[in-house]
Amino acid sequence: MQPETRPIIQEQLVAEVKGIYAGLGLVEAKCIEVDNKQSICNLHHDFFLASQHPSASLGLRRLASKYAMPARMWRLGIYSFLEISRLRLLASLDNMLAFIYLVYSMMALLHETVPVFEDTWIECLGDLDREVWTWVARQCYSKAADNAPTTGRFYHHLAIFARPNGIWQLFYYANLISPTPASHNP
C-alpha cells in the first residue's frame, strides 16, 4: 500500500528546483566567504612563519613590516568577516564563533612563534576576546532581564551593548523606565 500522491505540474516542479537552487547558491556563497577568510588567515600565517624563520635574511624578516602584513591580515582576513557576522549575528553565530576560535588559536600560535609582532598579536587576541565576551555578556543580561523584567539596570546594560543601533538603544532605555517592559528578544 502506497500513500496517495498528487501529481505535480511542471511549473511547480521548476519553481521548486529554482528555489532550492537559489538557496544552495546562498549557502555555497557563505561557505566560500568563510573559506576565503580562513585561506587569507592561513596564507598570512605561513608568510609570517617563513619570513620570520631563524634562518631568514634580514631583508626577508623586514618584509612583514614593510608590507604591513599584520594589519592586512587583521583587516582582510579577520575584521571584515567579524563585521559581516556581527550584522547578521543571529543567522551566523555558529560560524562566527567557530571562526573566532580558529583565528584565536592562530593568533596565540603567532604570539609564540613570531614574537617580533608581539604587541600586534596581543591586541588581536584582545579584540577577539572582546567579540566573544561581548556576546556572552549580552546573553547574560538578556537572561537576567527575562528573569527580572522590572529590574531596570539590565536594560541599561543591554542599551549600552545596542550601540550604535539607536532604535534598539531607545527600546532598552524605554524598558528601563517602564513598569512592565516589552519583550526584548529581537
Short mmCIF file of N, CA and C in Angstrom, two decimals:
data_model
loop_
_atom_site.label_atom_id
_atom_site.label_comp_id
_atom_site.label_asym_id
_atom_site.label_seq_id
_atom_site.Cartn_x
_atom_site.Cartn_y
_atom_site.Cartn_z
N MET A 1 0.84 -1.17 0.00
CA MET A 1 0.00 0.00 0.00
C MET A 1 0.89 1.25 0.00
N GLN A 2 0.70 2.09 -0.98
CA GLN A 2 1.50 3.30 -1.10
C GLN A 2 0.64 4.51 -0.76
N PRO A 3 1.28 5.53 -0.17
CA PRO A 3 0.50 6.73 0.14
C PRO A 3 0.04 7.41 -1.14
N GLU A 4 -1.07 8.07 -1.03
CA GLU A 4 -1.62 8.77 -2.17
C GLU A 4 -0.79 10.03 -2.44
N THR A 5 -0.41 10.23 -3.66
CA THR A 5 0.33 11.44 -4.02
C THR A 5 -0.43 12.19 -5.08
N ARG A 6 -0.30 13.49 -5.01
CA ARG A 6 -0.94 14.31 -6.02
C ARG A 6 0.06 14.55 -7.14
N PRO A 7 -0.40 14.57 -8.34
CA PRO A 7 0.53 14.87 -9.43
C PRO A 7 0.99 16.33 -9.33
N ILE A 8 2.23 16.55 -9.69
CA ILE A 8 2.77 17.91 -9.63
C ILE A 8 2.93 18.41 -11.06
N ILE A 9 2.54 19.63 -11.28
CA ILE A 9 2.67 20.17 -12.63
C ILE A 9 4.10 20.67 -12.83
N GLN A 10 4.49 20.71 -14.08
CA GLN A 10 5.86 21.07 -14.43
C GLN A 10 6.26 22.43 -13.87
N GLU A 11 5.37 23.40 -13.91
CA GLU A 11 5.70 24.74 -13.42
C GLU A 11 6.02 24.73 -11.93
N GLN A 12 5.27 23.93 -11.16
CA GLN A 12 5.54 23.83 -9.72
C GLN A 12 6.91 23.20 -9.49
N LEU A 13 7.21 22.18 -10.26
CA LEU A 13 8.49 21.50 -10.12
C LEU A 13 9.64 22.43 -10.48
N VAL A 14 9.48 23.19 -11.55
CA VAL A 14 10.50 24.15 -11.96
C VAL A 14 10.70 25.20 -10.87
N ALA A 15 9.61 25.72 -10.33
CA ALA A 15 9.70 26.72 -9.26
C ALA A 15 10.40 26.14 -8.03
N GLU A 16 10.08 24.91 -7.69
CA GLU A 16 10.71 24.26 -6.54
C GLU A 16 12.21 24.10 -6.76
N VAL A 17 12.60 23.63 -7.94
CA VAL A 17 14.02 23.44 -8.25
C VAL A 17 14.74 24.79 -8.23
N LYS A 18 14.13 25.82 -8.81
CA LYS A 18 14.75 27.15 -8.81
C LYS A 18 14.93 27.67 -7.39
N GLY A 19 13.92 27.47 -6.54
CA GLY A 19 14.03 27.92 -5.14
C GLY A 19 15.13 27.19 -4.40
N ILE A 20 15.21 25.89 -4.60
CA ILE A 20 16.27 25.11 -3.94
C ILE A 20 17.63 25.55 -4.46
N TYR A 21 17.72 25.77 -5.78
CA TYR A 21 19.00 26.18 -6.37
C TYR A 21 19.44 27.54 -5.84
N ALA A 22 18.50 28.47 -5.71
CA ALA A 22 18.83 29.79 -5.16
C ALA A 22 19.33 29.67 -3.73
N GLY A 23 18.65 28.85 -2.93
CA GLY A 23 19.10 28.62 -1.55
C GLY A 23 20.47 27.98 -1.51
N LEU A 24 20.70 27.03 -2.41
CA LEU A 24 22.01 26.38 -2.49
C LEU A 24 23.09 27.39 -2.85
N GLY A 25 22.77 28.30 -3.77
CA GLY A 25 23.73 29.34 -4.14
C GLY A 25 24.11 30.23 -2.97
N LEU A 26 23.12 30.59 -2.15
CA LEU A 26 23.39 31.41 -0.97
C LEU A 26 24.28 30.68 0.03
N VAL A 27 23.98 29.41 0.26
CA VAL A 27 24.78 28.62 1.20
C VAL A 27 26.20 28.43 0.66
N GLU A 28 26.32 28.15 -0.64
CA GLU A 28 27.65 28.00 -1.23
C GLU A 28 28.45 29.29 -1.12
N ALA A 29 27.80 30.43 -1.38
CA ALA A 29 28.49 31.72 -1.28
C ALA A 29 28.98 31.96 0.14
N LYS A 30 28.17 31.61 1.14
CA LYS A 30 28.57 31.76 2.54
C LYS A 30 29.77 30.87 2.84
N CYS A 31 29.74 29.63 2.35
CA CYS A 31 30.86 28.71 2.57
C CYS A 31 32.14 29.24 1.92
N ILE A 32 32.01 29.77 0.70
CA ILE A 32 33.18 30.33 0.01
C ILE A 32 33.71 31.53 0.77
N GLU A 33 32.81 32.39 1.25
CA GLU A 33 33.19 33.57 2.01
C GLU A 33 33.98 33.18 3.26
N VAL A 34 33.46 32.22 4.01
CA VAL A 34 34.14 31.76 5.22
C VAL A 34 35.47 31.12 4.86
N ASP A 35 35.47 30.27 3.82
CA ASP A 35 36.69 29.58 3.42
C ASP A 35 37.75 30.56 2.95
N ASN A 36 37.33 31.62 2.21
CA ASN A 36 38.30 32.61 1.75
C ASN A 36 38.95 33.33 2.92
N LYS A 37 38.16 33.67 3.93
CA LYS A 37 38.74 34.34 5.10
C LYS A 37 39.72 33.42 5.80
N GLN A 38 39.38 32.15 5.90
CA GLN A 38 40.29 31.20 6.53
C GLN A 38 41.54 31.03 5.68
N SER A 39 41.38 31.01 4.36
CA SER A 39 42.54 30.89 3.46
C SER A 39 43.45 32.09 3.60
N ILE A 40 42.87 33.29 3.67
CA ILE A 40 43.67 34.50 3.85
C ILE A 40 44.47 34.40 5.15
N CYS A 41 43.81 34.01 6.22
CA CYS A 41 44.49 33.88 7.51
C CYS A 41 45.59 32.83 7.44
N ASN A 42 45.30 31.69 6.82
CA ASN A 42 46.30 30.63 6.71
C ASN A 42 47.51 31.07 5.90
N LEU A 43 47.28 31.77 4.80
CA LEU A 43 48.41 32.25 3.99
C LEU A 43 49.24 33.29 4.75
N HIS A 44 48.58 34.18 5.46
CA HIS A 44 49.33 35.15 6.27
C HIS A 44 50.15 34.42 7.33
N HIS A 45 49.54 33.45 7.97
CA HIS A 45 50.24 32.67 8.99
C HIS A 45 51.49 32.03 8.39
N ASP A 46 51.35 31.41 7.22
CA ASP A 46 52.50 30.79 6.56
C ASP A 46 53.56 31.83 6.21
N PHE A 47 53.11 33.01 5.75
CA PHE A 47 54.04 34.08 5.41
C PHE A 47 54.86 34.50 6.64
N PHE A 48 54.18 34.67 7.77
CA PHE A 48 54.89 35.06 8.99
C PHE A 48 55.90 34.01 9.42
N LEU A 49 55.49 32.76 9.39
CA LEU A 49 56.41 31.69 9.80
C LEU A 49 57.62 31.62 8.89
N ALA A 50 57.42 31.76 7.58
CA ALA A 50 58.53 31.68 6.64
C ALA A 50 59.42 32.92 6.71
N SER A 51 58.81 34.10 6.74
CA SER A 51 59.61 35.33 6.72
C SER A 51 60.32 35.58 8.04
N GLN A 52 59.84 35.02 9.12
CA GLN A 52 60.46 35.23 10.43
C GLN A 52 61.24 34.00 10.89
N HIS A 53 61.46 33.07 9.99
CA HIS A 53 62.21 31.85 10.32
C HIS A 53 63.61 32.25 10.78
N PRO A 54 64.18 31.52 11.73
CA PRO A 54 65.53 31.86 12.23
C PRO A 54 66.59 31.96 11.14
N SER A 55 66.45 31.21 10.07
CA SER A 55 67.47 31.27 9.01
C SER A 55 67.14 32.31 7.94
N ALA A 56 66.05 33.07 8.09
CA ALA A 56 65.67 34.09 7.11
C ALA A 56 66.63 35.27 7.19
N SER A 57 66.92 35.85 6.03
CA SER A 57 67.80 37.02 5.98
C SER A 57 67.08 38.23 6.59
N LEU A 58 67.84 39.26 6.87
CA LEU A 58 67.26 40.48 7.44
C LEU A 58 66.24 41.09 6.48
N GLY A 59 66.53 41.03 5.19
CA GLY A 59 65.60 41.54 4.18
C GLY A 59 64.26 40.81 4.22
N LEU A 60 64.32 39.48 4.33
CA LEU A 60 63.09 38.70 4.43
C LEU A 60 62.33 39.03 5.70
N ARG A 61 63.05 39.19 6.79
CA ARG A 61 62.41 39.49 8.07
C ARG A 61 61.69 40.84 8.05
N ARG A 62 62.21 41.77 7.27
CA ARG A 62 61.61 43.11 7.21
C ARG A 62 60.37 43.19 6.31
N LEU A 63 60.17 42.18 5.48
CA LEU A 63 59.04 42.23 4.54
C LEU A 63 57.69 42.36 5.25
N ALA A 64 57.52 41.65 6.34
CA ALA A 64 56.23 41.70 7.04
C ALA A 64 55.91 43.11 7.51
N SER A 65 56.91 43.82 8.00
CA SER A 65 56.69 45.21 8.42
C SER A 65 56.53 46.13 7.21
N LYS A 66 57.38 45.92 6.21
CA LYS A 66 57.35 46.76 5.02
C LYS A 66 55.98 46.75 4.36
N TYR A 67 55.37 45.59 4.28
CA TYR A 67 54.07 45.45 3.62
C TYR A 67 52.90 45.46 4.60
N ALA A 68 53.14 45.84 5.83
CA ALA A 68 52.10 45.95 6.87
C ALA A 68 51.26 44.67 6.94
N MET A 69 51.92 43.54 6.96
CA MET A 69 51.22 42.25 6.91
C MET A 69 50.33 41.99 8.12
N PRO A 70 50.74 42.32 9.34
CA PRO A 70 49.81 42.09 10.46
C PRO A 70 48.50 42.86 10.30
N ALA A 71 48.59 44.12 9.90
CA ALA A 71 47.39 44.94 9.72
C ALA A 71 46.54 44.40 8.57
N ARG A 72 47.19 43.96 7.51
CA ARG A 72 46.45 43.41 6.37
C ARG A 72 45.72 42.13 6.76
N MET A 73 46.40 41.28 7.52
CA MET A 73 45.76 40.05 7.95
C MET A 73 44.52 40.36 8.79
N TRP A 74 44.66 41.32 9.70
CA TRP A 74 43.53 41.68 10.56
C TRP A 74 42.39 42.27 9.73
N ARG A 75 42.72 43.22 8.86
CA ARG A 75 41.69 43.93 8.10
C ARG A 75 41.00 43.02 7.08
N LEU A 76 41.77 42.28 6.31
CA LEU A 76 41.20 41.48 5.22
C LEU A 76 40.74 40.10 5.65
N GLY A 77 41.47 39.49 6.58
CA GLY A 77 41.18 38.11 6.93
C GLY A 77 40.31 37.93 8.15
N ILE A 78 40.32 38.91 9.05
CA ILE A 78 39.61 38.71 10.32
C ILE A 78 38.50 39.74 10.51
N TYR A 79 38.86 41.01 10.53
CA TYR A 79 37.90 42.06 10.88
C TYR A 79 36.72 42.10 9.92
N SER A 80 36.98 42.00 8.62
CA SER A 80 35.88 42.08 7.65
C SER A 80 34.86 40.97 7.87
N PHE A 81 35.33 39.76 8.20
CA PHE A 81 34.41 38.66 8.47
C PHE A 81 33.62 38.91 9.76
N LEU A 82 34.29 39.43 10.78
CA LEU A 82 33.60 39.73 12.04
C LEU A 82 32.51 40.77 11.83
N GLU A 83 32.78 41.77 11.01
CA GLU A 83 31.78 42.81 10.75
C GLU A 83 30.58 42.24 10.01
N ILE A 84 30.83 41.41 9.01
CA ILE A 84 29.72 40.78 8.29
C ILE A 84 28.92 39.92 9.24
N SER A 85 29.61 39.15 10.08
CA SER A 85 28.93 38.27 11.03
C SER A 85 28.14 39.07 12.05
N ARG A 86 28.69 40.19 12.50
CA ARG A 86 28.01 41.00 13.50
C ARG A 86 26.70 41.55 12.95
N LEU A 87 26.71 41.93 11.68
CA LEU A 87 25.49 42.46 11.07
C LEU A 87 24.40 41.41 10.96
N ARG A 88 24.80 40.16 10.80
CA ARG A 88 23.84 39.05 10.70
C ARG A 88 24.05 38.08 11.85
N LEU A 89 24.15 38.60 13.07
CA LEU A 89 24.57 37.82 14.23
C LEU A 89 23.75 36.56 14.44
N LEU A 90 22.45 36.68 14.47
CA LEU A 90 21.64 35.51 14.78
C LEU A 90 21.75 34.44 13.70
N ALA A 91 21.90 34.85 12.45
CA ALA A 91 21.98 33.88 11.36
C ALA A 91 23.35 33.24 11.26
N SER A 92 24.39 33.89 11.78
CA SER A 92 25.74 33.38 11.57
C SER A 92 26.51 33.17 12.86
N LEU A 93 25.84 33.08 13.97
CA LEU A 93 26.53 32.99 15.26
C LEU A 93 27.47 31.80 15.34
N ASP A 94 27.01 30.63 14.93
CA ASP A 94 27.87 29.45 14.99
C ASP A 94 29.10 29.61 14.12
N ASN A 95 28.91 30.14 12.90
CA ASN A 95 30.05 30.38 12.00
C ASN A 95 31.01 31.38 12.61
N MET A 96 30.46 32.45 13.19
CA MET A 96 31.30 33.48 13.77
C MET A 96 32.13 32.94 14.92
N LEU A 97 31.50 32.18 15.81
CA LEU A 97 32.24 31.64 16.95
C LEU A 97 33.29 30.62 16.51
N ALA A 98 32.96 29.78 15.54
CA ALA A 98 33.94 28.81 15.02
C ALA A 98 35.13 29.55 14.41
N PHE A 99 34.84 30.62 13.66
CA PHE A 99 35.90 31.41 13.04
C PHE A 99 36.76 32.08 14.11
N ILE A 100 36.12 32.65 15.13
CA ILE A 100 36.87 33.31 16.20
C ILE A 100 37.79 32.32 16.90
N TYR A 101 37.30 31.13 17.19
CA TYR A 101 38.14 30.14 17.86
C TYR A 101 39.32 29.73 16.98
N LEU A 102 39.08 29.57 15.68
CA LEU A 102 40.17 29.23 14.76
C LEU A 102 41.21 30.34 14.73
N VAL A 103 40.75 31.57 14.55
CA VAL A 103 41.66 32.71 14.46
C VAL A 103 42.36 32.95 15.79
N TYR A 104 41.65 32.75 16.88
CA TYR A 104 42.26 32.93 18.20
C TYR A 104 43.43 31.96 18.37
N SER A 105 43.23 30.72 17.97
CA SER A 105 44.31 29.73 18.05
C SER A 105 45.50 30.15 17.19
N MET A 106 45.20 30.67 16.01
CA MET A 106 46.27 31.11 15.11
C MET A 106 47.02 32.30 15.71
N MET A 107 46.29 33.25 16.29
CA MET A 107 46.94 34.42 16.91
C MET A 107 47.81 33.99 18.10
N ALA A 108 47.31 33.06 18.89
CA ALA A 108 48.08 32.57 20.03
C ALA A 108 49.36 31.90 19.55
N LEU A 109 49.26 31.14 18.46
CA LEU A 109 50.45 30.49 17.90
C LEU A 109 51.42 31.53 17.35
N LEU A 110 50.91 32.53 16.65
CA LEU A 110 51.78 33.60 16.14
C LEU A 110 52.44 34.36 17.29
N HIS A 111 51.70 34.56 18.36
CA HIS A 111 52.26 35.23 19.54
C HIS A 111 53.48 34.48 20.06
N GLU A 112 53.41 33.15 20.01
CA GLU A 112 54.53 32.33 20.49
C GLU A 112 55.65 32.20 19.48
N THR A 113 55.31 32.12 18.19
CA THR A 113 56.32 31.80 17.18
C THR A 113 56.86 33.00 16.42
N VAL A 114 56.17 34.12 16.44
CA VAL A 114 56.61 35.32 15.73
C VAL A 114 56.59 36.49 16.72
N PRO A 115 57.53 36.49 17.67
CA PRO A 115 57.49 37.49 18.74
C PRO A 115 57.78 38.92 18.30
N VAL A 116 58.30 39.11 17.10
CA VAL A 116 58.60 40.47 16.65
C VAL A 116 57.33 41.33 16.59
N PHE A 117 56.17 40.71 16.41
CA PHE A 117 54.90 41.43 16.37
C PHE A 117 54.06 41.15 17.61
N GLU A 118 54.71 40.92 18.72
CA GLU A 118 54.02 40.53 19.95
C GLU A 118 52.90 41.50 20.33
N ASP A 119 53.17 42.80 20.26
CA ASP A 119 52.14 43.78 20.62
C ASP A 119 50.91 43.67 19.72
N THR A 120 51.15 43.45 18.45
CA THR A 120 50.04 43.30 17.50
C THR A 120 49.22 42.06 17.80
N TRP A 121 49.90 40.93 18.08
CA TRP A 121 49.19 39.68 18.37
C TRP A 121 48.38 39.82 19.66
N ILE A 122 48.93 40.50 20.65
CA ILE A 122 48.20 40.70 21.91
C ILE A 122 46.96 41.56 21.66
N GLU A 123 47.11 42.60 20.85
CA GLU A 123 45.95 43.44 20.53
C GLU A 123 44.88 42.64 19.79
N CYS A 124 45.29 41.82 18.83
CA CYS A 124 44.33 40.98 18.10
C CYS A 124 43.63 40.01 19.04
N LEU A 125 44.38 39.39 19.93
CA LEU A 125 43.77 38.47 20.90
C LEU A 125 42.76 39.21 21.77
N GLY A 126 43.11 40.43 22.19
CA GLY A 126 42.18 41.23 22.98
C GLY A 126 40.92 41.58 22.21
N ASP A 127 41.08 41.94 20.94
CA ASP A 127 39.90 42.26 20.11
C ASP A 127 39.00 41.05 19.94
N LEU A 128 39.60 39.88 19.74
CA LEU A 128 38.80 38.66 19.61
C LEU A 128 38.11 38.32 20.92
N ASP A 129 38.82 38.49 22.04
CA ASP A 129 38.20 38.27 23.35
C ASP A 129 36.99 39.18 23.54
N ARG A 130 37.15 40.43 23.13
CA ARG A 130 36.06 41.39 23.29
C ARG A 130 34.83 40.93 22.49
N GLU A 131 35.05 40.42 21.27
CA GLU A 131 33.94 39.93 20.46
C GLU A 131 33.17 38.83 21.18
N VAL A 132 33.91 37.83 21.68
CA VAL A 132 33.27 36.69 22.34
C VAL A 132 32.60 37.13 23.62
N TRP A 133 33.31 37.88 24.45
CA TRP A 133 32.77 38.23 25.76
C TRP A 133 31.65 39.25 25.66
N THR A 134 31.66 40.09 24.64
CA THR A 134 30.54 41.00 24.43
C THR A 134 29.28 40.19 24.17
N TRP A 135 29.40 39.18 23.32
CA TRP A 135 28.25 38.33 23.04
C TRP A 135 27.79 37.60 24.30
N VAL A 136 28.74 37.07 25.07
CA VAL A 136 28.40 36.35 26.31
C VAL A 136 27.71 37.30 27.29
N ALA A 137 28.25 38.51 27.44
CA ALA A 137 27.66 39.48 28.36
C ALA A 137 26.24 39.84 27.92
N ARG A 138 26.04 40.05 26.63
CA ARG A 138 24.72 40.39 26.12
C ARG A 138 23.72 39.26 26.44
N GLN A 139 24.16 38.02 26.27
CA GLN A 139 23.28 36.88 26.58
C GLN A 139 22.95 36.83 28.07
N CYS A 140 23.95 37.11 28.91
CA CYS A 140 23.72 37.10 30.37
C CYS A 140 22.72 38.18 30.77
N TYR A 141 22.91 39.40 30.25
CA TYR A 141 21.99 40.48 30.58
C TYR A 141 20.58 40.20 30.05
N SER A 142 20.49 39.60 28.88
CA SER A 142 19.17 39.25 28.33
C SER A 142 18.47 38.23 29.22
N LYS A 143 19.22 37.24 29.67
CA LYS A 143 18.62 36.23 30.55
C LYS A 143 18.20 36.86 31.88
N ALA A 144 19.06 37.73 32.41
CA ALA A 144 18.73 38.40 33.68
C ALA A 144 17.48 39.26 33.51
N ALA A 145 17.36 39.95 32.37
CA ALA A 145 16.18 40.78 32.11
C ALA A 145 14.93 39.91 31.96
N ASP A 146 15.09 38.73 31.37
CA ASP A 146 13.95 37.80 31.27
C ASP A 146 13.51 37.34 32.66
N ASN A 147 14.47 37.07 33.53
CA ASN A 147 14.16 36.57 34.87
C ASN A 147 13.64 37.67 35.80
N ALA A 148 14.08 38.90 35.59
CA ALA A 148 13.65 40.02 36.44
C ALA A 148 13.30 41.20 35.55
N PRO A 149 12.17 41.13 34.84
CA PRO A 149 11.85 42.15 33.84
C PRO A 149 11.63 43.56 34.40
N THR A 150 11.43 43.70 35.69
CA THR A 150 11.22 45.04 36.24
C THR A 150 12.50 45.64 36.82
N THR A 151 13.62 44.95 36.66
CA THR A 151 14.91 45.47 37.13
C THR A 151 15.56 46.25 35.99
N GLY A 152 15.56 47.56 36.12
CA GLY A 152 15.99 48.44 35.05
C GLY A 152 17.45 48.36 34.66
N ARG A 153 18.33 48.05 35.60
CA ARG A 153 19.76 48.09 35.28
C ARG A 153 20.13 47.10 34.18
N PHE A 154 19.40 45.99 34.05
CA PHE A 154 19.71 45.03 32.99
C PHE A 154 19.43 45.65 31.62
N TYR A 155 18.37 46.45 31.53
CA TYR A 155 18.05 47.13 30.27
C TYR A 155 19.08 48.21 29.97
N HIS A 156 19.60 48.84 31.01
CA HIS A 156 20.66 49.83 30.82
C HIS A 156 21.88 49.16 30.18
N HIS A 157 22.27 48.00 30.70
CA HIS A 157 23.42 47.27 30.14
C HIS A 157 23.14 46.84 28.69
N LEU A 158 21.93 46.36 28.44
CA LEU A 158 21.58 45.95 27.07
C LEU A 158 21.60 47.14 26.12
N ALA A 159 21.18 48.31 26.60
CA ALA A 159 21.21 49.51 25.76
C ALA A 159 22.64 49.89 25.40
N ILE A 160 23.55 49.72 26.33
CA ILE A 160 24.96 50.01 26.04
C ILE A 160 25.47 49.07 24.94
N PHE A 161 25.10 47.80 25.02
CA PHE A 161 25.54 46.84 24.00
C PHE A 161 24.84 47.06 22.67
N ALA A 162 23.72 47.78 22.67
CA ALA A 162 22.98 48.00 21.42
C ALA A 162 23.63 49.06 20.53
N ARG A 163 24.60 49.79 21.05
CA ARG A 163 25.27 50.81 20.24
C ARG A 163 25.85 50.17 18.99
N PRO A 164 25.79 50.81 17.87
CA PRO A 164 25.29 52.14 17.54
C PRO A 164 23.84 52.13 17.07
N ASN A 165 23.11 51.06 17.29
CA ASN A 165 21.72 50.96 16.83
C ASN A 165 20.81 51.76 17.77
N GLY A 166 20.51 52.98 17.36
CA GLY A 166 19.73 53.89 18.19
C GLY A 166 18.33 53.40 18.51
N ILE A 167 17.72 52.69 17.58
CA ILE A 167 16.36 52.19 17.83
C ILE A 167 16.36 51.17 18.95
N TRP A 168 17.32 50.24 18.92
CA TRP A 168 17.40 49.24 19.99
C TRP A 168 17.79 49.90 21.32
N GLN A 169 18.66 50.91 21.26
CA GLN A 169 19.01 51.62 22.48
C GLN A 169 17.76 52.27 23.09
N LEU A 170 16.99 52.93 22.24
CA LEU A 170 15.75 53.56 22.71
C LEU A 170 14.81 52.52 23.30
N PHE A 171 14.69 51.38 22.65
CA PHE A 171 13.84 50.30 23.14
C PHE A 171 14.26 49.87 24.55
N TYR A 172 15.57 49.64 24.74
CA TYR A 172 16.04 49.19 26.05
C TYR A 172 15.89 50.28 27.11
N TYR A 173 16.18 51.53 26.74
CA TYR A 173 16.02 52.62 27.71
C TYR A 173 14.55 52.83 28.06
N ALA A 174 13.66 52.65 27.09
CA ALA A 174 12.23 52.75 27.40
C ALA A 174 11.82 51.64 28.36
N ASN A 175 12.35 50.44 28.17
CA ASN A 175 12.06 49.34 29.09
C ASN A 175 12.63 49.61 30.47
N LEU A 176 13.72 50.33 30.52
CA LEU A 176 14.36 50.65 31.79
C LEU A 176 13.41 51.44 32.69
N ILE A 177 12.63 52.34 32.10
CA ILE A 177 11.74 53.18 32.91
C ILE A 177 10.30 52.69 32.92
N SER A 178 10.00 51.66 32.15
CA SER A 178 8.64 51.14 32.07
C SER A 178 8.37 50.15 33.21
N PRO A 179 7.20 50.24 33.85
CA PRO A 179 6.91 49.30 34.94
C PRO A 179 6.74 47.86 34.45
N THR A 180 6.27 47.68 33.21
CA THR A 180 6.15 46.32 32.64
C THR A 180 6.77 46.35 31.25
N PRO A 181 8.07 46.06 31.16
CA PRO A 181 8.79 46.15 29.88
C PRO A 181 8.26 45.19 28.82
N ALA A 182 8.45 45.59 27.57
CA ALA A 182 8.10 44.73 26.44
C ALA A 182 9.17 43.65 26.28
N SER A 183 8.86 42.64 25.49
CA SER A 183 9.84 41.58 25.24
C SER A 183 11.05 42.19 24.54
N HIS A 184 12.25 41.80 24.95
CA HIS A 184 13.46 42.39 24.39
C HIS A 184 14.20 41.47 23.45
N ASN A 185 13.64 40.33 23.10
CA ASN A 185 14.32 39.42 22.18
C ASN A 185 14.05 39.88 20.75
N PRO A 186 15.14 40.25 20.01
CA PRO A 186 14.95 40.76 18.64
C PRO A 186 14.43 39.69 17.71
#
